[in-house]
Coordinates of C-alpha atoms in Angstrom, one line a residue:
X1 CA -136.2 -83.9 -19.7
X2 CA -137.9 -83.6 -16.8
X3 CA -140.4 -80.9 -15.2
X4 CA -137.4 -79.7 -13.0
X5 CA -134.8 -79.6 -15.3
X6 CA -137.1 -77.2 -17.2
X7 CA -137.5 -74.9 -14.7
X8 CA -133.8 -74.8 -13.5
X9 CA -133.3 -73.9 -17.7
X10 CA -136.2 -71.4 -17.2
X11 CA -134.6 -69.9 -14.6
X12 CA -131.3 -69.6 -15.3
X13 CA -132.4 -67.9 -19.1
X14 CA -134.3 -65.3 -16.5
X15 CA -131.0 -64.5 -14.3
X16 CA -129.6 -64.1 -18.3
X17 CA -131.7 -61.5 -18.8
X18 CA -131.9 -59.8 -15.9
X19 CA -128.3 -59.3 -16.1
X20 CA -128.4 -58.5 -19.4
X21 CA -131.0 -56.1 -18.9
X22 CA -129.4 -54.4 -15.5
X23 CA -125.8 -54.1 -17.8
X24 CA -127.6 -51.7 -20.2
X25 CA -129.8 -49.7 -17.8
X26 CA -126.0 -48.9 -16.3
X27 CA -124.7 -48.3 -19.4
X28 CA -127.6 -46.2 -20.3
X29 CA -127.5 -44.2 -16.6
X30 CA -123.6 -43.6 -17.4
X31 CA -124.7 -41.9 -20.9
X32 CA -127.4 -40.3 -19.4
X33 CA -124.9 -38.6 -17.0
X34 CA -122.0 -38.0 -19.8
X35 CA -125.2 -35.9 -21.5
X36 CA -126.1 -34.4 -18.8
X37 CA -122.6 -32.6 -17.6
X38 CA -121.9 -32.0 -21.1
X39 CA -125.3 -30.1 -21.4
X40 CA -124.4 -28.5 -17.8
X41 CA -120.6 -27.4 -19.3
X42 CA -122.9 -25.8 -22.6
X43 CA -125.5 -24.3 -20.4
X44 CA -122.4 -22.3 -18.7
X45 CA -120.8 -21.3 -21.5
X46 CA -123.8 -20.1 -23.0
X47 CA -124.3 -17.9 -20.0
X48 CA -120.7 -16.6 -20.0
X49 CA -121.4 -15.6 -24.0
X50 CA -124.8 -14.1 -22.7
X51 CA -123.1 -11.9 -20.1
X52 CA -120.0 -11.1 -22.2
X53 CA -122.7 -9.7 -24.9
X54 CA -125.4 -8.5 -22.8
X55 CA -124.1 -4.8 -23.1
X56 CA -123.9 -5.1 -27.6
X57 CA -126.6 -3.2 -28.1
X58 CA -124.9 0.5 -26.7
X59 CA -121.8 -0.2 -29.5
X60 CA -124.0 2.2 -32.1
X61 CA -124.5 5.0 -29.2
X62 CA -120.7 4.3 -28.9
X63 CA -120.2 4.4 -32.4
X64 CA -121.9 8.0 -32.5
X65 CA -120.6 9.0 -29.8
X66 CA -117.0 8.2 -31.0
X67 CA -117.8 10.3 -34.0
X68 CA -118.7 13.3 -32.2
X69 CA -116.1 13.5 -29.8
X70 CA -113.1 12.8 -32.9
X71 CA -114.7 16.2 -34.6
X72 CA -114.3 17.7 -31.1
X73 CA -111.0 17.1 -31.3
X74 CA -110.4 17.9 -34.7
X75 CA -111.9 21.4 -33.8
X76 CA -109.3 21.7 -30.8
X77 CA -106.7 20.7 -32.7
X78 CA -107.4 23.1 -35.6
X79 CA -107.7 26.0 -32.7
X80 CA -104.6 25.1 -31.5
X81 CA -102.7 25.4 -34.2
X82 CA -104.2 28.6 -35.9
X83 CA -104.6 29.9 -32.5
X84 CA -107.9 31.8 -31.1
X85 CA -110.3 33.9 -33.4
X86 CA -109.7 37.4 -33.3
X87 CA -112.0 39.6 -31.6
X88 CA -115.3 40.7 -33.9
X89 CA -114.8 37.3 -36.0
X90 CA -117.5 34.8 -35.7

């Protein structure tokens, strides 16, 4: 074989490669981008589930809250029915 013939063989295994090569950097940039609007979709959901529980920590005051106002209401209701205290009662 001749000095030519090597370098036409040298070349073409280089345009090989460098198609080979650009194939999976596209293939890699198409991933890249699947990850990245995946991670975008997850980064607003997480923000929705941040907002939707960003107000979790007043659900104890509630809580006590509740509790007060259902023996408020129990005491109405008891008034209601026996009627007012008569006069000089506590």
């Amino acid at each position: 074989m001749t000095d030519v013939l090597w370098w036409w063989i040298a070349l073409a295994a280089g345009l090989v490669v460098a198609v080979v090569a650009t194939v999976l950097l596209h293939l890699l940039l198409r991933e890249v981008q699947r990850i990245e609007a995946l991670s975008a979709a997850i980064w607003q959901a997480g923000k929705q589930v941040a907002g939707n529980t960003a107000n979790t920590w007043q659900l104890q005051r509630l809580s006590e809250q509740l509790d007060a106002l259902a023996v408020e209401a129990g005491r109405h209701d008891a008034l209601l029915r026996t009627g007012p205290p008569e006069e000089g009662s506590p």
